[in-house]
PDB file of C-alpha atoms in Angstrom:
ATOM      1  CA  MET J   1      83.833  76.935  91.679  1.00 93.00           C
ATOM      2  CA  GLN J   2      83.969  80.469  90.304  1.00 97.00           C
ATOM      3  CA  VAL J   3      86.230  82.414  92.667  1.00 97.00           C
ATOM      4  CA  ILE J   4      85.883  86.193  92.445  1.00 98.00           C
ATOM      5  CA  VAL J   5      88.719  87.948  94.267  1.00 98.00           C
ATOM      6  CA  HIS J   6      88.306  91.670  94.913  1.00 98.00           C
ATOM      7  CA  THR J   7      91.818  92.968  95.555  1.00 98.00           C
ATOM      8  CA  GLY J   8      91.250  96.641  96.379  1.00 96.00           C
ATOM      9  CA  ALA J   9      93.160  98.704  95.469  1.00 98.00           C
ATOM     10  CA  HIS J  10      93.609 100.549  98.730  1.00 97.00           C
ATOM     11  CA  ALA J  11      91.660 103.821  99.016  1.00 95.00           C
ATOM     12  CA  THR J  12      89.079 102.901  96.357  1.00 97.00           C
ATOM     13  CA  GLU J  13      85.999 102.451  98.583  1.00 95.00           C
ATOM     14  CA  GLU J  14      87.004  98.813  98.951  1.00 95.00           C
ATOM     15  CA  ASP J  15      85.385  98.234 102.365  1.00 94.00           C
ATOM     16  CA  ARG J  16      82.186 100.055 101.398  1.00 96.00           C
ATOM     17  CA  LEU J  17      81.878  97.825  98.321  1.00 96.00           C
ATOM     18  CA  LEU J  18      82.154  94.674 100.417  1.00 96.00           C
ATOM     19  CA  LYS J  19      79.557  95.980 102.880  1.00 97.00           C
ATOM     20  CA  SER J  20      77.166  96.682 100.011  1.00 97.00           C
ATOM     21  CA  LEU J  21      77.637  93.150  98.677  1.00 97.00           C
ATOM     22  CA  LEU J  22      77.062  91.673 102.133  1.00 97.00           C
ATOM     23  CA  ARG J  23      73.654  93.380 102.263  1.00 97.00           C
ATOM     24  CA  ASN J  24      72.604  90.872  99.567  1.00 97.00           C
ATOM     25  CA  LYS J  25      74.180  87.831 101.213  1.00 96.00           C
ATOM     26  CA  GLU J  26      70.944  85.947 101.947  1.00 96.00           C
ATOM     27  CA  ASP J  27      69.310  86.493  98.548  1.00 96.00           C
ATOM     28  CA  LEU J  28      72.512  85.693  96.662  1.00 97.00           C
ATOM     29  CA  SER J  29      72.989  82.486  98.624  1.00 96.00           C
ATOM     30  CA  LYS J  30      69.689  81.223  97.206  1.00 95.00           C
ATOM     31  CA  GLN J  31      71.202  81.701  93.734  1.00 95.00           C
ATOM     32  CA  GLY J  32      74.357  79.753  94.568  1.00 96.00           C
ATOM     33  CA  VAL J  33      76.499  82.846  95.135  1.00 97.00           C
ATOM     34  CA  ALA J  34      78.355  83.014  98.453  1.00 97.00           C
ATOM     35  CA  VAL J  35      79.571  86.295  99.940  1.00 97.00           C
ATOM     36  CA  PRO J  36      81.227  85.159 103.181  1.00 96.00           C
ATOM     37  CA  GLY J  37      82.170  87.657 105.845  1.00 95.00           C
ATOM     38  CA  PRO J  38      85.849  88.683 105.732  1.00 95.00           C
ATOM     39  CA  GLY J  39      86.517  87.107 109.114  1.00 93.00           C
ATOM     40  CA  LYS J  40      86.071  83.684 107.523  1.00 92.00           C
ATOM     41  CA  TYR J  41      88.974  83.966 105.099  1.00 93.00           C
ATOM     42  CA  ARG J  42      91.264  87.012 105.377  1.00 94.00           C
ATOM     43  CA  THR J  43      93.523  85.680 108.128  1.00 93.00           C
ATOM     44  CA  LEU J  44      93.123  82.122 106.865  1.00 91.00           C
ATOM     45  CA  LEU J  45      94.362  82.971 103.360  1.00 92.00           C
ATOM     46  CA  LYS J  46      97.170  85.112 104.759  1.00 90.00           C
ATOM     47  CA  ASP J  47      98.374  82.097 106.747  1.00 89.00           C
ATOM     48  CA  CYS J  48      98.052  79.890 103.647  1.00 89.00           C
ATOM     49  CA  PHE J  49     100.135  82.311 101.589  1.00 88.00           C
ATOM     50  CA  ALA J  50     102.823  82.247 104.262  1.00 88.00           C
ATOM     51  CA  ALA J  51     102.753  78.435 104.362  1.00 88.00           C
ATOM     52  CA  LEU J  52     103.203  78.237 100.583  1.00 89.00           C
ATOM     53  CA  GLU J  53     106.615  79.847 100.964  1.00 85.00           C
ATOM     54  CA  ALA J  54     107.717  76.644 102.698  1.00 81.00           C
ATOM     55  CA  GLY J  55     106.305  74.260 100.103  1.00 82.00           C
ATOM     56  CA  SER J  56     103.324  73.058  98.065  1.00 79.00           C
ATOM     57  CA  PRO J  57      99.846  72.790  99.615  1.00 79.00           C
ATOM     58  CA  ALA J  58      98.612  69.418 100.853  1.00 75.00           C
ATOM     59  CA  PRO J  59      96.384  67.482  98.402  1.00 76.00           C
ATOM     60  CA  ASP J  60      93.259  68.089 100.520  1.00 80.00           C
ATOM     61  CA  SER J  61      94.020  71.721 101.364  1.00 81.00           C
ATOM     62  CA  ARG J  62      91.511  73.098  98.824  1.00 85.00           C
ATOM     63  CA  ASP J  63      88.611  71.142 100.341  1.00 86.00           C
ATOM     64  CA  VAL J  64      89.655  72.109 103.858  1.00 87.00           C
ATOM     65  CA  LEU J  65      89.796  75.771 102.828  1.00 89.00           C
ATOM     66  CA  TRP J  66      86.340  75.765 101.259  1.00 92.00           C
ATOM     67  CA  ASP J  67      84.855  73.971 104.256  1.00 92.00           C
ATOM     68  CA  ALA J  68      86.202  76.707 106.505  1.00 92.00           C
ATOM     69  CA  ILE J  69      85.218  79.602 104.215  1.00 94.00           C
ATOM     70  CA  LEU J  70      81.743  78.437 103.177  1.00 94.00           C
ATOM     71  CA  ASP J  71      80.774  76.824 106.497  1.00 88.00           C
ATOM     72  CA  GLU J  72      78.449  74.279 104.805  1.00 86.00           C
ATOM     73  CA  GLU J  73      76.940  76.871 102.444  1.00 92.00           C
ATOM     74  CA  ASP J  74      76.329  75.388  98.995  1.00 93.00           C
ATOM     75  CA  ALA J  75      77.691  77.646  96.245  1.00 95.00           C
ATOM     76  CA  ASN J  76      79.115  77.586  92.732  1.00 96.00           C
ATOM     77  CA  ARG J  77      80.405  81.175  92.909  1.00 98.00           C
ATOM     78  CA  VAL J  78      82.119  82.834  95.844  1.00 97.00           C
ATOM     79  CA  VAL J  79      83.203  86.448  96.306  1.00 98.00           C
ATOM     80  CA  LEU J  80      86.279  87.142  98.435  1.00 97.00           C
ATOM     81  CA  SER J  81      87.373  90.704  99.161  1.00 97.00           C
ATOM     82  CA  ASN J  82      90.582  91.987 100.705  1.00 96.00           C
ATOM     83  CA  PRO J  83      92.519  95.145  99.738  1.00 95.00           C
ATOM     84  CA  HIS J  84      95.630  93.457 101.143  1.00 95.00           C
ATOM     85  CA  PHE J  85      95.549  90.452  98.759  1.00 96.00           C
ATOM     86  CA  PHE J  86      98.319  92.029  96.687  1.00 97.00           C
ATOM     87  CA  GLY J  87     100.191  93.432  99.655  1.00 94.00           C
ATOM     88  CA  SER J  88      99.707  95.706 102.625  1.00 94.00           C
ATOM     89  CA  GLN J  89      99.228  99.431 102.248  1.00 93.00           C
ATOM     90  CA  ARG J  90     102.931  99.911 102.917  1.00 93.00           C
ATOM     91  CA  ASN J  91     103.847  97.290 100.301  1.00 94.00           C
ATOM     92  CA  ALA J  92     101.532  98.709  97.638  1.00 96.00           C
ATOM     93  CA  LEU J  93     104.410 100.718  96.248  1.00 96.00           C
ATOM     94  CA  GLU J  94     108.066  99.974  95.590  1.00 96.00           C
ATOM     95  CA  GLY J  95     109.888 102.647  93.657  1.00 95.00           C
ATOM     96  CA  ASP J  96     107.885 103.155  90.472  1.00 97.00           C
ATOM     97  CA  CYS J  97     106.174  99.755  90.720  1.00 97.00           C
ATOM     98  CA  LEU J  98     102.557  99.332  91.884  1.00 98.00           C
ATOM     99  CA  TYR J  99     101.902  96.239  94.017  1.00 98.00           C
ATOM    100  CA  PRO J 100     105.164  94.364  93.388  1.00 97.00           C
ATOM    101  CA  GLU J 101     103.861  91.287  95.268  1.00 96.00           C
ATOM    102  CA  ALA J 102     100.804  90.889  93.026  1.00 97.00           C
ATOM    103  CA  VAL J 103     102.241  88.282  90.651  1.00 97.00           C
ATOM    104  CA  GLN J 104     103.271  85.986  93.512  1.00 96.00           C
ATOM    105  CA  ARG J 105      99.841  86.360  95.117  1.00 96.00           C
ATOM    106  CA  MET J 106      98.174  85.369  91.822  1.00 96.00           C
ATOM    107  CA  ARG J 107     100.363  82.263  91.658  1.00 95.00           C
ATOM    108  CA  ASP J 108      99.541  81.491  95.289  1.00 94.00           C
ATOM    109  CA  LEU J 109      95.824  81.651  94.493  1.00 94.00           C
ATOM    110  CA  GLN J 110      96.360  79.243  91.614  1.00 93.00           C
ATOM    111  CA  GLN J 111      98.120  76.808  93.919  1.00 92.00           C
ATOM    112  CA  LEU J 112      95.438  77.004  96.592  1.00 92.00           C
ATOM    113  CA  PHE J 113      92.537  76.676  94.140  1.00 92.00           C
ATOM    114  CA  PRO J 114      93.980  74.721  91.171  1.00 90.00           C
ATOM    115  CA  HIS J 115      90.634  73.435  89.878  1.00 89.00           C
ATOM    116  CA  ASP J 116      88.583  76.606  90.308  1.00 95.00           C
ATOM    117  CA  GLN J 117      87.914  79.498  87.926  1.00 97.00           C
ATOM    118  CA  ILE J 118      89.606  82.523  89.478  1.00 98.00           C
ATOM    119  CA  GLU J 119      88.792  86.079  88.405  1.00 98.00           C
ATOM    120  CA  ILE J 120      90.374  89.252  89.758  1.00 98.00           C
ATOM    121  CA  PHE J 121      88.344  92.441  90.296  1.00 98.00           C
ATOM    122  CA  MET J 122      90.169  95.651  91.200  1.00 98.00           C
ATOM    123  CA  GLY J 123      89.528  99.372  91.447  1.00 98.00           C
ATOM    124  CA  LEU J 124      92.236 101.702  90.135  1.00 98.00           C
ATOM    125  CA  ARG J 125      92.867 105.326  91.018  1.00 98.00           C
ATOM    126  CA  ASN J 126      94.632 108.352  89.572  1.00 97.00           C
ATOM    127  CA  PRO J 127      98.103 108.453  91.208  1.00 97.00           C
ATOM    128  CA  ALA J 128      97.390 112.133  91.936  1.00 96.00           C
ATOM    129  CA  GLY J 129      94.843 110.931  94.487  1.00 96.00           C
ATOM    130  CA  PHE J 130      96.131 107.408  95.146  1.00 97.00           C
ATOM    131  CA  LEU J 131      99.520 108.407  96.578  1.00 96.00           C
ATOM    132  CA  PRO J 132      98.180 111.021  99.029  1.00 95.00           C
ATOM    133  CA  ALA J 133      95.535 108.544 100.221  1.00 95.00           C
ATOM    134  CA  LEU J 134      98.052 105.707 100.445  1.00 94.00           C
ATOM    135  CA  LEU J 135     100.471 107.825 102.493  1.00 94.00           C
ATOM    136  CA  GLN J 136      97.901 109.674 104.587  1.00 91.00           C
ATOM    137  CA  LYS J 137      98.872 107.836 107.792  1.00 88.00           C
ATOM    138  CA  ALA J 138     102.467 107.012 106.864  1.00 91.00           C
ATOM    139  CA  ALA J 139     105.236 107.799 109.321  1.00 92.00           C
ATOM    140  CA  PRO J 140     107.439 110.788 108.354  1.00 91.00           C
ATOM    141  CA  LYS J 141     110.337 108.446 107.535  1.00 93.00           C
ATOM    142  CA  ARG J 142     108.189 106.356 105.172  1.00 92.00           C
ATOM    143  CA  LEU J 143     106.844 109.491 103.521  1.00 93.00           C
ATOM    144  CA  ARG J 144     110.376 110.766 102.863  1.00 92.00           C
ATOM    145  CA  GLU J 145     111.384 107.365 101.434  1.00 93.00           C
ATOM    146  CA  VAL J 146     108.512 107.308  98.961  1.00 93.00           C
ATOM    147  CA  MET J 147     108.999 110.925  97.909  1.00 92.00           C
ATOM    148  CA  LYS J 148     112.656 110.153  97.221  1.00 94.00           C
ATOM    149  CA  GLN J 149     112.261 106.767  95.522  1.00 95.00           C
ATOM    150  CA  THR J 150     109.001 107.166  93.561  1.00 96.00           C
ATOM    151  CA  ASP J 151     108.360 109.358  90.553  1.00 97.00           C
ATOM    152  CA  PRO J 152     104.541 109.496  90.340  1.00 97.00           C
ATOM    153  CA  ARG J 153     104.810 110.313  86.633  1.00 97.00           C
ATOM    154  CA  GLN J 154     106.210 106.823  86.056  1.00 98.00           C
ATOM    155  CA  LEU J 155     103.402 104.905  87.776  1.00 98.00           C
ATOM    156  CA  ARG J 156     101.277 102.886  85.361  1.00 98.00           C
ATOM    157  CA  TRP J 157      98.365 100.607  86.188  1.00 98.00           C
ATOM    158  CA  SER J 158      98.684  99.204  82.670  1.00 98.00           C
ATOM    159  CA  GLU J 159     102.208  98.044  83.540  1.00 98.00           C
ATOM    160  CA  MET J 160     100.857  96.196  86.572  1.00 98.00           C
ATOM    161  CA  MET J 161      98.015  94.585  84.615  1.00 98.00           C
ATOM    162  CA  GLY J 162     100.395  93.606  81.818  1.00 98.00           C
ATOM    163  CA  ARG J 163     102.688  92.026  84.398  1.00 98.00           C
ATOM    164  CA  LEU J 164      99.815  89.973  85.828  1.00 98.00           C
ATOM    165  CA  ARG J 165      98.534  88.867  82.430  1.00 97.00           C
ATOM    166  CA  GLN J 166     102.001  87.771  81.331  1.00 97.00           C
ATOM    167  CA  ALA J 167     102.646  85.799  84.505  1.00 96.00           C
ATOM    168  CA  VAL J 168      99.192  84.211  84.928  1.00 97.00           C
ATOM    169  CA  PRO J 169      97.344  84.558  81.594  1.00 97.00           C
ATOM    170  CA  VAL J 170      94.503  82.185  82.502  1.00 96.00           C
ATOM    171  CA  ILE J 171      93.107  84.533  85.166  1.00 97.00           C
ATOM    172  CA  PRO J 172      90.959  87.338  83.684  1.00 98.00           C
ATOM    173  CA  LEU J 173      91.083  90.827  85.210  1.00 98.00           C
ATOM    174  CA  THR J 174      88.168  93.235  85.585  1.00 98.00           C
ATOM    175  CA  VAL J 175      89.021  96.777  86.650  1.00 98.00           C
ATOM    176  CA  TRP J 176      87.370 100.181  87.039  1.00 98.00           C
ATOM    177  CA  CYS J 177      88.359 103.733  87.870  1.00 98.00           C
ATOM    178  CA  TYR J 178      87.747 105.031  91.370  1.00 97.00           C
ATOM    179  CA  GLU J 179      86.755 108.388  89.887  1.00 96.00           C
ATOM    180  CA  ASP J 180      83.883 106.741  87.953  1.00 96.00           C
ATOM    181  CA  MET J 181      82.546 104.621  90.812  1.00 97.00           C
ATOM    182  CA  PRO J 182      79.465 106.715  91.653  1.00 95.00           C
ATOM    183  CA  LEU J 183      78.237 105.946  88.121  1.00 95.00           C
ATOM    184  CA  THR J 184      79.485 102.347  87.795  1.00 96.00           C
ATOM    185  CA  TRP J 185      78.892 101.097  91.362  1.00 96.00           C
ATOM    186  CA  GLY J 186      75.805  99.042  90.490  1.00 94.00           C
ATOM    187  CA  GLN J 187      77.457  97.324  87.548  1.00 95.00           C
ATOM    188  CA  ILE J 188      80.576  96.554  89.594  1.00 97.00           C
ATOM    189  CA  MET J 189      78.407  94.827  92.195  1.00 97.00           C
ATOM    190  CA  ARG J 190      76.397  92.887  89.604  1.00 96.00           C
ATOM    191  CA  ASP J 191      79.485  91.791  87.666  1.00 97.00           C
ATOM    192  CA  MET J 192      81.162  90.575  90.844  1.00 98.00           C
ATOM    193  CA  VAL J 193      78.241  88.400  91.910  1.00 97.00           C
ATOM    194  CA  GLY J 194      77.368  87.405  88.351  1.00 96.00           C
ATOM    195  CA  VAL J 195      73.729  88.519  88.106  1.00 93.00           C
ATOM    196  CA  GLU J 196      71.865  90.021  85.156  1.00 88.00           C
ATOM    197  CA  THR J 197      72.159  93.705  84.268  1.00 81.00           C
ATOM    198  CA  HIS J 198      68.510  94.413  85.135  1.00 80.00           C
ATOM    199  CA  LYS J 199      68.796  92.805  88.595  1.00 85.00           C
ATOM    200  CA  THR J 200      68.463  95.300  91.445  1.00 87.00           C
ATOM    201  CA  LEU J 201      70.786  94.764  94.391  1.00 94.00           C
ATOM    202  CA  LEU J 202      70.553  96.278  97.836  1.00 96.00           C
ATOM    203  CA  GLY J 203      73.203  98.952  98.182  1.00 96.00           C
ATOM    204  CA  ASP J 204      73.546  99.790  94.500  1.00 93.00           C
ATOM    205  CA  LEU J 205      73.158 103.481  95.399  1.00 95.00           C
ATOM    206  CA  ASP J 206      75.330 103.363  98.541  1.00 96.00           C
ATOM    207  CA  LEU J 207      78.163 105.407  97.065  1.00 96.00           C
ATOM    208  CA  LEU J 208      75.873 107.966  95.439  1.00 96.00           C
ATOM    209  CA  ALA J 209      74.268 108.420  98.853  1.00 96.00           C
ATOM    210  CA  THR J 210      77.563 109.766 100.219  1.00 95.00           C
ATOM    211  CA  ILE J 211      77.843 112.565  97.656  1.00 96.00           C
ATOM    212  CA  MET J 212      74.202 113.464  96.961  1.00 97.00           C
ATOM    213  CA  SER J 213      71.751 115.410  99.112  1.00 97.00           C
ATOM    214  CA  PRO J 214      68.963 113.403 100.827  1.00 96.00           C
ATOM    215  CA  GLU J 215      66.406 115.208  98.671  1.00 97.00           C
ATOM    216  CA  GLY J 216      68.253 114.290  95.502  1.00 97.00           C
ATOM    217  CA  LEU J 217      68.607 110.656  96.570  1.00 97.00           C
ATOM    218  CA  THR J 218      64.899 110.412  97.365  1.00 97.00           C
ATOM    219  CA  ARG J 219      63.999 111.858  93.976  1.00 97.00           C
ATOM    220  CA  LEU J 220      66.479 109.544  92.246  1.00 96.00           C
ATOM    221  CA  ARG J 221      65.004 106.448  93.901  1.00 95.00           C
ATOM    222  CA  ALA J 222      61.510 107.549  92.870  1.00 97.00           C
ATOM    223  CA  TYR J 223      62.628 108.148  89.286  1.00 96.00           C
ATOM    224  CA  LEU J 224      64.330 104.736  89.055  1.00 94.00           C
ATOM    225  CA  GLU J 225      61.260 103.027  90.479  1.00 93.00           C
ATOM    226  CA  ALA J 226      59.073 104.726  87.869  1.00 95.00           C
ATOM    227  CA  HIS J 227      61.499 103.808  85.057  1.00 93.00           C
ATOM    228  CA  SER J 228      62.461 100.233  85.919  1.00 87.00           C
ATOM    229  CA  ASP J 229      63.274  99.336  82.309  1.00 88.00           C
ATOM    230  CA  LEU J 230      66.321 101.616  81.998  1.00 89.00           C
ATOM    231  CA  SER J 231      69.468 100.110  80.511  1.00 89.00           C
ATOM    232  CA  GLU J 232      72.807 100.377  82.330  1.00 89.00           C
ATOM    233  CA  MET J 233      73.920 103.270  80.128  1.00 91.00           C
ATOM    234  CA  GLN J 234      70.612 105.076  80.626  1.00 93.00           C
ATOM    235  CA  LYS J 235      70.938 104.675  84.388  1.00 92.00           C
ATOM    236  CA  ARG J 236      74.371 106.272  84.301  1.00 93.00           C
ATOM    237  CA  ARG J 237      73.053 109.262  82.398  1.00 95.00           C
ATOM    238  CA  VAL J 238      70.318 109.605  85.019  1.00 96.00           C
ATOM    239  CA  TYR J 239      72.877 109.380  87.847  1.00 96.00           C
ATOM    240  CA  ALA J 240      75.013 112.047  86.184  1.00 96.00           C
ATOM    241  CA  ALA J 241      72.006 114.345  85.726  1.00 97.00           C
ATOM    242  CA  PHE J 242      70.946 114.017  89.357  1.00 97.00           C
ATOM    243  CA  LEU J 243      74.528 114.514  90.558  1.00 95.00           C
ATOM    244  CA  ASP J 244      74.766 117.651  88.483  1.00 95.00           C
ATOM    245  CA  LYS J 245      71.787 119.063  90.365  1.00 96.00           C
ATOM    246  CA  PHE J 246      72.008 117.503  93.841  1.00 97.00           C
ATOM    247  CA  ALA J 247      75.700 116.768  94.497  1.00 96.00           C
ATOM    248  CA  ILE J 248      77.168 117.771  97.863  1.00 95.00           C
ATOM    249  CA  GLU J 249      80.082 119.909  96.682  1.00 89.00           C
ATOM    250  CA  GLU J 250      82.205 119.354  99.808  1.00 88.00           C
ATOM    251  CA  ALA J 251      81.910 115.585  99.362  1.00 85.00           C
ATOM    252  CA  LEU J 252      83.333 115.856  95.842  1.00 83.00           C
ATOM    253  CA  GLU J 253      86.417 117.780  96.947  1.00 82.00           C
ATOM    254  CA  GLU J 254      89.618 115.785  97.239  1.00 80.00           C
ATOM    255  CA  GLU J 255      92.710 116.633  99.278  1.00 76.00           C
ATOM    256  CA  LEU J 256      95.766 116.148  97.053  1.00 81.00           C
ATOM    257  CA  ASP J 257      98.531 117.291  99.339  1.00 79.00           C
ATOM    258  CA  LEU J 258     102.051 115.928  99.350  1.00 88.00           C
ATOM    259  CA  PRO J 259     105.306 117.841  99.904  1.00 87.00           C
ATOM    260  CA  GLY J 260     106.426 119.566  96.719  1.00 86.00           C
ATOM    261  CA  TRP J 261     103.282 118.791  94.718  1.00 90.00           C
ATOM    262  CA  THR J 262     101.928 121.531  92.486  1.00 93.00           C
ATOM    263  CA  GLU J 263      98.770 122.062  90.445  1.00 93.00           C
ATOM    264  CA  GLU J 264     100.860 121.559  87.322  1.00 96.00           C
ATOM    265  CA  LEU J 265     102.063 118.159  88.543  1.00 96.00           C
ATOM    266  CA  ILE J 266      98.513 117.076  89.395  1.00 95.00           C
ATOM    267  CA  GLU J 267      97.324 118.044  85.915  1.00 96.00           C
ATOM    268  CA  THR J 268     100.246 116.146  84.383  1.00 98.00           C
ATOM    269  CA  LEU J 269      99.478 113.034  86.447  1.00 97.00           C
ATOM    270  CA  THR J 270      95.813 113.183  85.429  1.00 97.00           C
ATOM    271  CA  SER J 271      96.735 113.358  81.736  1.00 98.00           C
ATOM    272  CA  ILE J 272      99.110 110.407  82.154  1.00 98.00           C
ATOM    273  CA  TYR J 273      96.391 108.453  83.989  1.00 98.00           C
ATOM    274  CA  ASP J 274      93.874 109.052  81.180  1.00 98.00           C
ATOM    275  CA  GLU J 275      96.364 107.734  78.633  1.00 98.00           C
ATOM    276  CA  ASP J 276      97.202 104.827  80.941  1.00 98.00           C
ATOM    277  CA  MET J 277      93.535 103.772  81.015  1.00 98.00           C
ATOM    278  CA  TYR J 278      93.455 103.875  77.219  1.00 97.00           C
ATOM    279  CA  GLN J 279      96.504 101.600  77.035  1.00 98.00           C
ATOM    280  CA  LEU J 280      95.078  99.295  79.698  1.00 97.00           C
ATOM    281  CA  GLN J 281      91.957  98.612  77.629  1.00 96.00           C
ATOM    282  CA  ARG J 282      94.156  97.216  74.857  1.00 97.00           C
ATOM    283  CA  ILE J 283      95.568  94.433  77.053  1.00 98.00           C
ATOM    284  CA  PRO J 284      93.930  91.081  76.178  1.00 97.00           C
ATOM    285  CA  GLY J 285      92.115  89.566  79.148  1.00 97.00           C
ATOM    286  CA  VAL J 286      91.568  92.897  80.892  1.00 98.00           C
ATOM    287  CA  THR J 287      88.038  94.368  81.057  1.00 98.00           C
ATOM    288  CA  LEU J 288      87.539  97.995  82.076  1.00 98.00           C
ATOM    289  CA  ILE J 289      84.125  98.904  83.500  1.00 97.00           C
ATOM    290  CA  ALA J 290      83.693 102.480  82.233  1.00 94.00           C
ATOM    291  CA  PRO J 291      80.759 104.927  82.273  1.00 90.00           C
TER     292      PRO J 291
END
């Protein structure tokens, strides 16, 4: 079984991506690709992870798990999605470390599915936007703790990916930038379910629809229908052109507000993030979906 695990990150349109994939559930099932609803596995896997702390899984645990998750559906590829796979929103950050529980979760997945081909898919986000989103609903005490213990200039997604590759090198990682998702959304979906580049999926414009005027979206759909032979790169140039003309400006604005943060700090974090993505692409076994 090919097991595709979408692990968030938090605040990267993770739930919207799953909903878009679920729109294709019936058609994908005919191709041997299962996209089960999250109710079938999120709590179940959480309980399994907890049980692993007490010992090794039973010999038949893998078969029992798949029976529960697939519910008699026949598949050779399954997509599981949960932004909490690598830890809750509160546990996404410890000092200057992103998702400190991630390595253990990867090892847990290996134990639960020892004979399956596991792949991790994950959206990343500029710490300038990630931290405010992560802490948006945090209690005042938690907010003070993070502001005291975490230097956002030290946060590196490449450090996290390097940590995962070193600990579990057999599991490949595919990542993308949250900021690029309006342009890469369709490819992310297709790569997760393993279909050809030219395959059209329901929902492949779902994210663009949230930041583009209805008129622009209608014109875009008509253009794509009239030019069905466009390559992935050509599609992205078309998306960018339509966004340039029909974007909803308010939808593109982002609130980056934390105590003591300045414009200078945000610019510094963005520069660090750009360099971080460059370093990340040099890690063997890590694929970055970029525009």
